[in-house]
Coordinates of C-alpha atoms and ligand atoms in Angstrom, one line a residue:
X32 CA 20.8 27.4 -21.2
X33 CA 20.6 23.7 -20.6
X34 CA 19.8 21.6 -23.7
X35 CA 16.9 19.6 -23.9
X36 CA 16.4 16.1 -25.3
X37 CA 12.7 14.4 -25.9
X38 CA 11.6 11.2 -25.0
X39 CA 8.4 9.5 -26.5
X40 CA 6.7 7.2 -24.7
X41 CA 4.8 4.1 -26.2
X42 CA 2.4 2.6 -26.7
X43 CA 1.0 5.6 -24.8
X44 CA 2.5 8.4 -27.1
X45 CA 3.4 10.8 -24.6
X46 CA 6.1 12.8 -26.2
X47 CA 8.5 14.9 -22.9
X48 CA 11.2 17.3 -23.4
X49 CA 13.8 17.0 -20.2
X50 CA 17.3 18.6 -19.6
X51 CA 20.1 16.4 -21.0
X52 CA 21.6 14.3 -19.0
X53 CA 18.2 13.7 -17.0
X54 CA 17.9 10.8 -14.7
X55 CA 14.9 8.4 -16.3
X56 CA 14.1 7.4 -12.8
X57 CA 12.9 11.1 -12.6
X58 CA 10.5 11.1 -15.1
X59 CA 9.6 8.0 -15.3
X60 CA 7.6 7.2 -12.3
X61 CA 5.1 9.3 -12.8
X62 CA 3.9 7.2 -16.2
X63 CA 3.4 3.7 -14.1
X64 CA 6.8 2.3 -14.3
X65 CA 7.8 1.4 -11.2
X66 CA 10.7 0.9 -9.3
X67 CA 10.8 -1.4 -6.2
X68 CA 14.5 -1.7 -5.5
X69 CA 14.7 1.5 -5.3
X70 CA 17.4 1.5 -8.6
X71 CA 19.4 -0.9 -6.7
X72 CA 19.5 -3.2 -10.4
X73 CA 18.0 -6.2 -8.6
X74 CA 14.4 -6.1 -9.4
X75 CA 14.4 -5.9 -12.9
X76 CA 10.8 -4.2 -12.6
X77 CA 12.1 -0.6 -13.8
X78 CA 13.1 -2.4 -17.7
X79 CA 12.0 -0.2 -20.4
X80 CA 12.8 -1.4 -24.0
X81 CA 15.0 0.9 -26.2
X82 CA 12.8 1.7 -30.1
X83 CA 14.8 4.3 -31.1
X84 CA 17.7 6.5 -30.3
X85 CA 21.2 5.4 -28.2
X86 CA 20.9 5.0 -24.7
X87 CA 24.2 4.4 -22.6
X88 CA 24.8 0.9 -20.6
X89 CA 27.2 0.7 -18.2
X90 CA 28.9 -2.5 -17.1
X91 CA 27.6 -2.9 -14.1
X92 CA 24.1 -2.6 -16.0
X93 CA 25.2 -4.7 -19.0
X94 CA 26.1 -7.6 -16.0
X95 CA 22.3 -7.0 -14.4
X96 CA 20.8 -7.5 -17.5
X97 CA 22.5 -10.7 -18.2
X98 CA 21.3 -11.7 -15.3
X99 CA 17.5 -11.2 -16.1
X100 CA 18.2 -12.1 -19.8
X101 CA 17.2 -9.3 -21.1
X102 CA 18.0 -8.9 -24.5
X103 CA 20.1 -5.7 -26.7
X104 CA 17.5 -2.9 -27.0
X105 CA 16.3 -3.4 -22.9
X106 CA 17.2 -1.1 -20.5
X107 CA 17.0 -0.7 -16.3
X108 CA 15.7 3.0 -16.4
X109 CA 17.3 2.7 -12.7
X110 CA 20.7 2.8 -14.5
X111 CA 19.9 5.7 -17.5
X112 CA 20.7 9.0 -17.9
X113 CA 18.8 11.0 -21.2
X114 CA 21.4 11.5 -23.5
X115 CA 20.1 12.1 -26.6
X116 CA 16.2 11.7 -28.4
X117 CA 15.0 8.7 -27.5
X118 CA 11.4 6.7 -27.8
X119 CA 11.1 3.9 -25.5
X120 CA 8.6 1.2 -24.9
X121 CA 6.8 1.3 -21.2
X122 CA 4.8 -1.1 -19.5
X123 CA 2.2 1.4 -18.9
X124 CA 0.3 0.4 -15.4
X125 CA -3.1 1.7 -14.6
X126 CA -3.3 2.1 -11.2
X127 CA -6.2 1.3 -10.0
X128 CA -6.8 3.8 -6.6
X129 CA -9.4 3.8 -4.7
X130 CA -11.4 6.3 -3.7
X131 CA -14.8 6.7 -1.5
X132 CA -17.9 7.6 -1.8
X133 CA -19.3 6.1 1.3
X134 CA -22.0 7.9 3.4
X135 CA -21.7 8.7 7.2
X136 CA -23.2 10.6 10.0
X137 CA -21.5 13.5 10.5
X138 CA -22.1 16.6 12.5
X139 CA -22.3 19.9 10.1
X140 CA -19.9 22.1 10.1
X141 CA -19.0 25.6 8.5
X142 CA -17.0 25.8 5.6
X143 CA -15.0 23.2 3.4
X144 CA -12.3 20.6 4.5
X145 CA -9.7 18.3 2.5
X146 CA -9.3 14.3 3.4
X147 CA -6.1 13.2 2.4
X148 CA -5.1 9.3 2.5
X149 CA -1.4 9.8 2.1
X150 CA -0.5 5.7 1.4
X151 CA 3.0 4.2 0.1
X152 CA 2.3 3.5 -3.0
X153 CA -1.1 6.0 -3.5
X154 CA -2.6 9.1 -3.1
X155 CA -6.0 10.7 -2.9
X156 CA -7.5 13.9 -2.0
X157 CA -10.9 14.3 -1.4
X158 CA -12.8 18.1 -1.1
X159 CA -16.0 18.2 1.0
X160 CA -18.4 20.4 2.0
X161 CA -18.4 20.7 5.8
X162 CA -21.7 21.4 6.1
X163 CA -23.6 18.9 3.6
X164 CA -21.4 16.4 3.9
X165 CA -21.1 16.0 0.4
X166 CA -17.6 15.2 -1.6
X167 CA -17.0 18.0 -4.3
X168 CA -14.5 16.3 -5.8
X169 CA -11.3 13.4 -6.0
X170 CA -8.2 13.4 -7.3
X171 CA -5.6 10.1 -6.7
X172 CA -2.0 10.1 -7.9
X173 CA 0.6 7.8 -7.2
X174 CA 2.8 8.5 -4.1
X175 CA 6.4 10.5 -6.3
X176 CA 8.4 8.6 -3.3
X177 CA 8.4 5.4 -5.5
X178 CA 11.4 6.5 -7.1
X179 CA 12.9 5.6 -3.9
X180 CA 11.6 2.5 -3.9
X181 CA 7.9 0.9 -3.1
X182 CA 8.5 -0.7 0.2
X183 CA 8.6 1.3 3.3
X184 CA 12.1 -0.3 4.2
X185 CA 13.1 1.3 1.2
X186 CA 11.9 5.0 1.7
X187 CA 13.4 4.2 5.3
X188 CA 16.9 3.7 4.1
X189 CA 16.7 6.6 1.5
X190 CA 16.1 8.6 4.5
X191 CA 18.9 7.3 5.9
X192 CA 21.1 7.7 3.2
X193 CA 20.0 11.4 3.5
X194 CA 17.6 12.0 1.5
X195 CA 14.8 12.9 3.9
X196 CA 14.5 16.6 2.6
X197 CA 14.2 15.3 -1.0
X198 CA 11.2 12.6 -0.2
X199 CA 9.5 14.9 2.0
X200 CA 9.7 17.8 -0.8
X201 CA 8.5 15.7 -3.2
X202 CA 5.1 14.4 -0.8
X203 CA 4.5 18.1 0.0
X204 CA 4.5 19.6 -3.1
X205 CA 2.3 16.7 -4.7
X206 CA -0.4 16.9 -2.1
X207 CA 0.1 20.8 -2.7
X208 CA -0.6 20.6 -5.9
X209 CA -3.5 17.8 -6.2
X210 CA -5.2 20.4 -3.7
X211 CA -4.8 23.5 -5.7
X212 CA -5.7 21.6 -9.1
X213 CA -9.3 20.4 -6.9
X214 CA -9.6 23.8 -5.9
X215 CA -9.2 25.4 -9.0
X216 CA -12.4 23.6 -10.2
X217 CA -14.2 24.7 -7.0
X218 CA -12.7 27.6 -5.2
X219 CA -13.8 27.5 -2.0
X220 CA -12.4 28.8 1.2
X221 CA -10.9 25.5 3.0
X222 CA -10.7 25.7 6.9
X223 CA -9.4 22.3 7.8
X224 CA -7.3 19.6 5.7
X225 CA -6.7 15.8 7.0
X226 CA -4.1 14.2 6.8
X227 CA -3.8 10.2 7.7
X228 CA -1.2 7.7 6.5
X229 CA 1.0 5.2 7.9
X230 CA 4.1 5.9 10.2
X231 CA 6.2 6.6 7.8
X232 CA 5.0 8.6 5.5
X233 CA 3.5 10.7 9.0
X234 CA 7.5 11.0 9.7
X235 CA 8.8 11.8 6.0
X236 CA 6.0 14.2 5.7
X237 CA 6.5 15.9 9.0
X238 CA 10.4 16.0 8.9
X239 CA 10.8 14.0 11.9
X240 CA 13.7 11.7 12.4
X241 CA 12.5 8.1 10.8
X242 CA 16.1 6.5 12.7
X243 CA 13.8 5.0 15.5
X244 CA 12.1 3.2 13.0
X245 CA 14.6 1.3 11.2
X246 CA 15.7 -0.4 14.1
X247 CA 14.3 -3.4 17.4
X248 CA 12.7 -2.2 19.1
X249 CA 11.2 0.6 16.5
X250 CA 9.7 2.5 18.9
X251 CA 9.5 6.6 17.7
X252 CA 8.9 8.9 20.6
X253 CA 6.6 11.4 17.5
X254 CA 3.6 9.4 17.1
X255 CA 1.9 12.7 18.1
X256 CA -0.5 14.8 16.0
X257 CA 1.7 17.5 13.6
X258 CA 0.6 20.4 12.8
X259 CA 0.9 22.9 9.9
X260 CA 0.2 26.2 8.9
X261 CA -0.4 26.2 5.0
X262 CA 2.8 29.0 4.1
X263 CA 5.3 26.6 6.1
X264 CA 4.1 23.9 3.7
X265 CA 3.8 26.5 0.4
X266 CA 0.4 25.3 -0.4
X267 CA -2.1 27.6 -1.8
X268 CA -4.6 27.8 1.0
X269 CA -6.2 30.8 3.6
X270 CA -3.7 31.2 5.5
X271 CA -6.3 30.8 8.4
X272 CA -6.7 26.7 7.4
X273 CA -5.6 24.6 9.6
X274 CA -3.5 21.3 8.5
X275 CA -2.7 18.5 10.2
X276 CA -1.2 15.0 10.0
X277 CA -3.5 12.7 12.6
X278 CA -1.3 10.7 15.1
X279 CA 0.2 7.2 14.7
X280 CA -0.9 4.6 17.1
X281 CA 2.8 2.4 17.1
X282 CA 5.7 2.7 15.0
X283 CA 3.8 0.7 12.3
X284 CA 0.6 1.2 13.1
X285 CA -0.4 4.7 11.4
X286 CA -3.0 7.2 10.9
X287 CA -4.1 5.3 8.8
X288 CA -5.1 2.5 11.0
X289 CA -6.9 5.1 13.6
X290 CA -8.9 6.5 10.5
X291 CA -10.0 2.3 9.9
X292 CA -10.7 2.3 13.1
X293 CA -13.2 4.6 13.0
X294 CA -14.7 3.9 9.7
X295 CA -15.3 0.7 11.2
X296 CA -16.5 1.9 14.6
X297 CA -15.3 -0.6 16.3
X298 CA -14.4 2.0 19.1
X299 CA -18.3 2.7 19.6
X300 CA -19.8 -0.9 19.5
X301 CA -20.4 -3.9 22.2
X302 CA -19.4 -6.7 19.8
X303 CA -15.6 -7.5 18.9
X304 CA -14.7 -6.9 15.4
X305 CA -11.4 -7.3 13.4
X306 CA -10.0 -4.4 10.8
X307 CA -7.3 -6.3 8.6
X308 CA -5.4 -4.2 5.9
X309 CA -3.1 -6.6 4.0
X310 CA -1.3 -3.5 2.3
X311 CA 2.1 -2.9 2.9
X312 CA 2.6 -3.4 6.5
X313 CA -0.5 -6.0 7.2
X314 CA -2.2 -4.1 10.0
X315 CA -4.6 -5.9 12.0
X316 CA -6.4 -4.3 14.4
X317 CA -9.1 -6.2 17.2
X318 CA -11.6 -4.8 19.6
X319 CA -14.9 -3.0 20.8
X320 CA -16.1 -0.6 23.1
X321 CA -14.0 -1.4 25.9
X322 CA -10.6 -2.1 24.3
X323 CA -8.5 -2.0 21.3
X324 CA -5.7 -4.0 20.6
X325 CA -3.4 -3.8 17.5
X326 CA -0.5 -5.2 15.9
X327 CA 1.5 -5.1 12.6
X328 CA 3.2 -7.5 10.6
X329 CA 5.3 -8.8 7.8
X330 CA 2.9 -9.8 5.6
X331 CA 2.3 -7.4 2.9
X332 CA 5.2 -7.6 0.8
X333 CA 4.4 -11.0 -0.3
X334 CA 0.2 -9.6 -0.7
X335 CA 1.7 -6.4 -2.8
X336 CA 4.0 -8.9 -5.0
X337 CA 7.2 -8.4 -4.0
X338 CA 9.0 -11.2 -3.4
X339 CA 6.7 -13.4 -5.6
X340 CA 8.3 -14.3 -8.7
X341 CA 6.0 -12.7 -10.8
X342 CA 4.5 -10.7 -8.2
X343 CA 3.1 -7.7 -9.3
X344 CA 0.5 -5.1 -7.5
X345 CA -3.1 -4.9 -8.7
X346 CA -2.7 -3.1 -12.1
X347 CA -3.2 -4.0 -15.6
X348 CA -1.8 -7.3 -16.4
X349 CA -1.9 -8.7 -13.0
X350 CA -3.5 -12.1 -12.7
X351 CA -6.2 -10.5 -9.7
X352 CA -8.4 -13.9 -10.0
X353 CA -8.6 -17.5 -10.1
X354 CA -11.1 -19.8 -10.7
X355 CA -11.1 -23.8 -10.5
X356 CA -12.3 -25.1 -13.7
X357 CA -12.3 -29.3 -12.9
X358 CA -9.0 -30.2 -12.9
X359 CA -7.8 -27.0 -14.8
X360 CA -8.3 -23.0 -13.6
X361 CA -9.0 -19.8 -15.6
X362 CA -7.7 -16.7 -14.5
X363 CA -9.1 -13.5 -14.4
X364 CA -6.4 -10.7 -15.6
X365 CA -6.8 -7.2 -15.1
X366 CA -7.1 -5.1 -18.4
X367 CA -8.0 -8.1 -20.3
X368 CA -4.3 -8.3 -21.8
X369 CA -1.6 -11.3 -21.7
X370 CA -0.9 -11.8 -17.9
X371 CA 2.5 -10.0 -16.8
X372 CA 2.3 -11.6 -13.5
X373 CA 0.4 -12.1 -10.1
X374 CA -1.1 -10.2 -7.7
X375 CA -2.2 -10.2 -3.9
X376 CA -5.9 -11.5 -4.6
X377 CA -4.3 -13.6 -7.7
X378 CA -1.9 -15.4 -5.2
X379 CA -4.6 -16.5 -2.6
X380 CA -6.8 -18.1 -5.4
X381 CA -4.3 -19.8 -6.9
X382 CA -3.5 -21.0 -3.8
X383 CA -6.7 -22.1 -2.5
X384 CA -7.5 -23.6 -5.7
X385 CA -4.3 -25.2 -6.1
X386 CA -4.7 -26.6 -2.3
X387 CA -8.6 -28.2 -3.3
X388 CA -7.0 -29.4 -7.0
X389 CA -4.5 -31.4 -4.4
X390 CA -1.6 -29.6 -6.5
X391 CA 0.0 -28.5 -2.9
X392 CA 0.0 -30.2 -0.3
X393 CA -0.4 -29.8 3.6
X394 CA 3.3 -28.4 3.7
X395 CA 3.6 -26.6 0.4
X396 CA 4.7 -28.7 -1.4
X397 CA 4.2 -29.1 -5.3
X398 CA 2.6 -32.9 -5.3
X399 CA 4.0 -33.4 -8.7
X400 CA 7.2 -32.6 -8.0
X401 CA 8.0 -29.7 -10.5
X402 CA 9.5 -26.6 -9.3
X403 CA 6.8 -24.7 -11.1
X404 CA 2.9 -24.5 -11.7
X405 CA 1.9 -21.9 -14.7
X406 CA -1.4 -20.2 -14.2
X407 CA -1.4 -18.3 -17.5
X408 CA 0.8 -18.8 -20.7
X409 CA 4.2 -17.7 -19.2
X410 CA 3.3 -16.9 -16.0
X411 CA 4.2 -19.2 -13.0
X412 CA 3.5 -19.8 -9.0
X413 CA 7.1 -21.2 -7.7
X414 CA 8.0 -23.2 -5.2
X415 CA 9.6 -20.1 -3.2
X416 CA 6.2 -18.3 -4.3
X417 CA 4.3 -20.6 -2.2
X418 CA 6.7 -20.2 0.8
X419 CA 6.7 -16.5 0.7
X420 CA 2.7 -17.0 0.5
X421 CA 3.1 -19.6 4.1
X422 CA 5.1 -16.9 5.2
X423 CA 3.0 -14.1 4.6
X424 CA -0.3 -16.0 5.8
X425 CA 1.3 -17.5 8.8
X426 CA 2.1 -14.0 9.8
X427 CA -1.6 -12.6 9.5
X428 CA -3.0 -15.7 11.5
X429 CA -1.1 -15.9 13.7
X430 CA -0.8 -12.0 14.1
X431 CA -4.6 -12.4 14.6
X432 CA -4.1 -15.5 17.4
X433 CA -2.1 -13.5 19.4
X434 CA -4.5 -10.5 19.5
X435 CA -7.5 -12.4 20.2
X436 CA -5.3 -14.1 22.9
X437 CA -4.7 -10.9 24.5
X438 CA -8.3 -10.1 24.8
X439 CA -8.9 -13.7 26.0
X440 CA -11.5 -14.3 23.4
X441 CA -11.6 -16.5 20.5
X442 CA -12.6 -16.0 16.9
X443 CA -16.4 -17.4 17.7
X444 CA -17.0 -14.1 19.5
X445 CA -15.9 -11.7 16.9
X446 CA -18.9 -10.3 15.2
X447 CA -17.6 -8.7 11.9
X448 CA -14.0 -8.9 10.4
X449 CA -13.6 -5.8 8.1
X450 CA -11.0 -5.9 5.1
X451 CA -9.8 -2.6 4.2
X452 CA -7.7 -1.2 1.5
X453 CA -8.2 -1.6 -2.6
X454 CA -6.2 -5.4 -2.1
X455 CA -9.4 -6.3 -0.7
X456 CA -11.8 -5.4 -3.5
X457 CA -10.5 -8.2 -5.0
X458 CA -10.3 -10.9 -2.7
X459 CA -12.6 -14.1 -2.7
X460 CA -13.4 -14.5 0.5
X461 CA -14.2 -18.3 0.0
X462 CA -10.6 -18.4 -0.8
X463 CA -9.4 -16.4 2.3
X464 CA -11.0 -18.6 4.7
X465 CA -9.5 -22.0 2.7
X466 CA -6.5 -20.7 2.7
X467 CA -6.5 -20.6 6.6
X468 CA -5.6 -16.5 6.1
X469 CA -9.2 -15.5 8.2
X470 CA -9.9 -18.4 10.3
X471 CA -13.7 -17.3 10.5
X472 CA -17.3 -17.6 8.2
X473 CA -17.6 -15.7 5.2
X474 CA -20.8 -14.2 6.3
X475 CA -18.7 -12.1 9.2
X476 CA -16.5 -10.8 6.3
X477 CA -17.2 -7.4 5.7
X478 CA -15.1 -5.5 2.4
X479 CA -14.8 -2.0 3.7
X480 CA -12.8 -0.5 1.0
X481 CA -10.5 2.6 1.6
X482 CA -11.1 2.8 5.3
X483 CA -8.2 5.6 5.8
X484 CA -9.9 7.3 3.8
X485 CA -13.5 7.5 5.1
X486 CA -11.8 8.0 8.7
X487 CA -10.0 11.2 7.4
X488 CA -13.7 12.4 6.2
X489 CA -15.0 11.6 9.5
X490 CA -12.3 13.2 11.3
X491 CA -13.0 16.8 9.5
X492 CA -16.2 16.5 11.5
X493 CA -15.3 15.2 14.9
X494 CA -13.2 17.3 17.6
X495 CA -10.1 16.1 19.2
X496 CA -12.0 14.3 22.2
X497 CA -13.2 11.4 19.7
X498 CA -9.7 10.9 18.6
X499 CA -8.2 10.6 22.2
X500 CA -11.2 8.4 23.0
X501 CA -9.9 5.9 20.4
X502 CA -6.3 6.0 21.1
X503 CA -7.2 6.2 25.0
X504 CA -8.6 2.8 24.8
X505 CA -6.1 1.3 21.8
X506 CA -2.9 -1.0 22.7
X507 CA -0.2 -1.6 20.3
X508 CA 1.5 -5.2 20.4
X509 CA 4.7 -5.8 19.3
X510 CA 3.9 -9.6 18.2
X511 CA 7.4 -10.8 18.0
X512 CA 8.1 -10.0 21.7
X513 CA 4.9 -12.5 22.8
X514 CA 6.8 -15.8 23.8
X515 CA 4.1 -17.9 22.2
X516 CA 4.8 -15.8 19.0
X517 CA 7.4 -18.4 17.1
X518 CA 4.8 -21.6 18.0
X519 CA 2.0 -19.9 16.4
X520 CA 3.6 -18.4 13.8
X521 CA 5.0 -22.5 12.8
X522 CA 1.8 -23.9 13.3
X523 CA -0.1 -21.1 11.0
X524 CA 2.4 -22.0 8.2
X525 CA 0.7 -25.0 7.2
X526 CA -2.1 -25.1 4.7
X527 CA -5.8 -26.1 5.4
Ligands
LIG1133 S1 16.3 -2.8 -11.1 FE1 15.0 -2.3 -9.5 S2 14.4 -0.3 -9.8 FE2 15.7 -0.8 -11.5

């Protein structure tokens, strides 16, 4: 028999017994540490601090952590193997998911159905009654791919590397088992689970070859529906339910997207409206009645803190607010604790503030000269932060310019602009629009919340016409190939 070694986790005292010799990047995960490299050793982000026991460090680590300055007793967990009884220090992040609880028409139905919003980083699993309408219950978990890394580049390239069988595994069995632990509070007979996420995870999750999409011109030729019988997946359901995983609309323009779509019902009414979902892949999607146009782009990294300094994603210790205070700002931190770093909503107040204060100017650049700004006692917004924000920003607007271009309209004739995602809970929208991110009122802006999520809901009711009625009338752009793109995209980069 294998021997087994504990690790305790603090300051959250969770004491787990693994198999020696255990990967921490296996175990880890699951208690908030994350991993955005992917265990490449360039992030630093995975560092767990060493209380008590020995835990190996190879060169190669030794050299990465010299590099961060991390001190003795730190650790990349990226790097570690479980070699003997340990306790180690975790930052412990609360994610913060979100779920839904929004009301809708819906048509009843017989029987009871499962919404699942299958996202990169987060999941969540609603149960509803078909026939009320009303949610029995929620669970949300984070997505076990993270291991892999918590960009979709990354899960991309772990594919590629051949591990496809081992992410998909993982996704199945997870949703698997958030349904049966739902269902083993209320067991009910479940006709009909929904599936929506983005293309990626519709790929990973449905086994089919991701190759197409980790190259120009990314175009997949299974964007289609998938369908599942629940003993092909090994989840615990009638055999009779049927599952399935709703279609993308472009290579990175998901499910997930279709399901905002509809939440937003844009698809239904005479007015244009925007849906803009500055997760991951910055989705922004424009349109009414008659037509639908869509486009991703490369803007959420920079929104979900990668590539920021001290970027972090929306969990405690994240600076999510800031506020100008005369010449001086107070930031709002999540979990009321000493501020790790930044987040998405963080990093479009400080700049907007920053912007009115006259700290940046016009081009970026910090007016007084220094490479940094601190917002909060050690944490600072960096010269390259504020480019990887012009970046990011220029991408959305300009993704939005080309959109509205294509429609021949202009941003006076959009009616409502709908945010989705939990990134947008946060957001002052005063600060969106000074930013130049939206370039509309803040009376159009509309926070929807988990859009993909209400979609899924809605699409346990509605039959397979309403779906092709959407995607019937819905274009997808690829922005960089519109020859105007590159002027836009320069102009948009400026502030104000
Ligand atoms: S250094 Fe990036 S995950 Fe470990």
């Amino acid at each position: 028999m294998q021997q087994k070694v504990t690790i305790n986790l603090q300051p959250i005292d969770k004491k787990l017994v693994v198999n020696l010799g255990t990967p921490l990047i296996d175990v880890l995960h699951e208690y908030g540490v994350e991993f955005p490299c992917g265990g490449k050793g360039t992030c630093g982000r995975c560092k767990v601090r060493l209380l008590e026991g020995e835990l190996g460090k190879s060169p190669e680590q030794q050299q990465k952590l010299n590099k961060l300055t991390l001190g003795a007793d730190w650790r990349l967990a990226c790097y570690c193997l479980v070699e003997s009884h340990i306790s180690l220090e975790v930052a412990q992040f609360e994610n913060i998911i979100l779920a839904d609880n929004t009301t809708f028409d819906f048509r009843p139905q017989k029987g009871f159905g499962v919404a699942v919003d299958l996202g990169t980083t987060t999941l969540v699993v609603q149960l509803l009654n078909l026939e009320t309408g009303q949610i029995l219950d929620a669970v949300t978990d984070v997505n076990p791919q993270a291991r892999f890394g918590s960009d979709l580049i990354s899960r991309i390239q772990s594919c590629l590397d051949g591990k496809q069988e081992e992410l998909q595994t993982l996704i199945r069995k997870k949703i698997g088992a958030m349904i049966t632990s739902v269902l083993a509070k209320h067991p009910v007979k479940v006709s009909e689970v929904v599936l929506v996420g983005n293309t990626v995870m519709h790929h990973i999750f449905s086994g089919l070859n991701v190759q197409p999409l980790s190259f120009y011109p990314f175009e997949s030729p299974d964007l289609d529906m998938q369908k599942f019988i629940p003993e092909f997946l090994g989840w615990e359901l009638p055999e009779t339910a049927a599952i399935r995983f709703y279609p993308s609309i472009g290579s990175f323009v998901g499910s997930d997207i279709l399901a905002g779509i509809a939440a937003t019902k844009m698809a239904e009414r005479e007015e244009f409206s925007v849906l803009i979902d500055l997760g991951t892949n910055g989705e922004i999607v424009i349109g009414n009645k008659e037509q639908i146009v869509c486009a991703s782009t490369a803007a959420g990294p920079a929104f979900e803190g990668a590539k920021i300094n001290q970027g972090m994603r929306a969990t405690t210790g994240a600076i999510s607010s800031v506020m100008a205070a005369d010449d001086d700002f107070i930031c709002h931190i999540i979990g009321n604790v000493k501020a790790k770093g930044i987040c998405g909503s963080g990093l479009i107040d400080a700049m907007a503030v920053l912007m009115r204060q006259e700290k940046i100017g016009l081009f970026g650049e910090i007016n007084s000269g220094e490479e940094k700004i601190e917002l909060s006692p050690g944490v600072f917004l960096t010269q390259q932060d504020i480019r990887e924000f012009q970046l990011a920003k220029a991408a959305i607007a300009a993704g939005l310019q080309i959109l509205l271009n294509r429609l021949r309209i202009t941003f006076d004739e959009i009616d409502q602009v709908f945010i989705a995602g939990g990134f947008g809970n946060f957001l002052n929208i005063q600060h969106v629009i000074e930013t130049g991110l939206i370039e509309t009122t803040e009376d159009k802006i509309v926070k929807l919340g988990n859009t993909a999520l209400i979609g899924a809901k809605m699409f346990l009711f509605e039959d397979q016409h309403f779906i092709q009625n959407i995607l019937k009338k819905t274009t997808h752009i690829n922005l960089e190939g519109d020859p105007a793109f590159q002027d836009i995209y320069i102009e948009k980069m400026m502030l104000g």
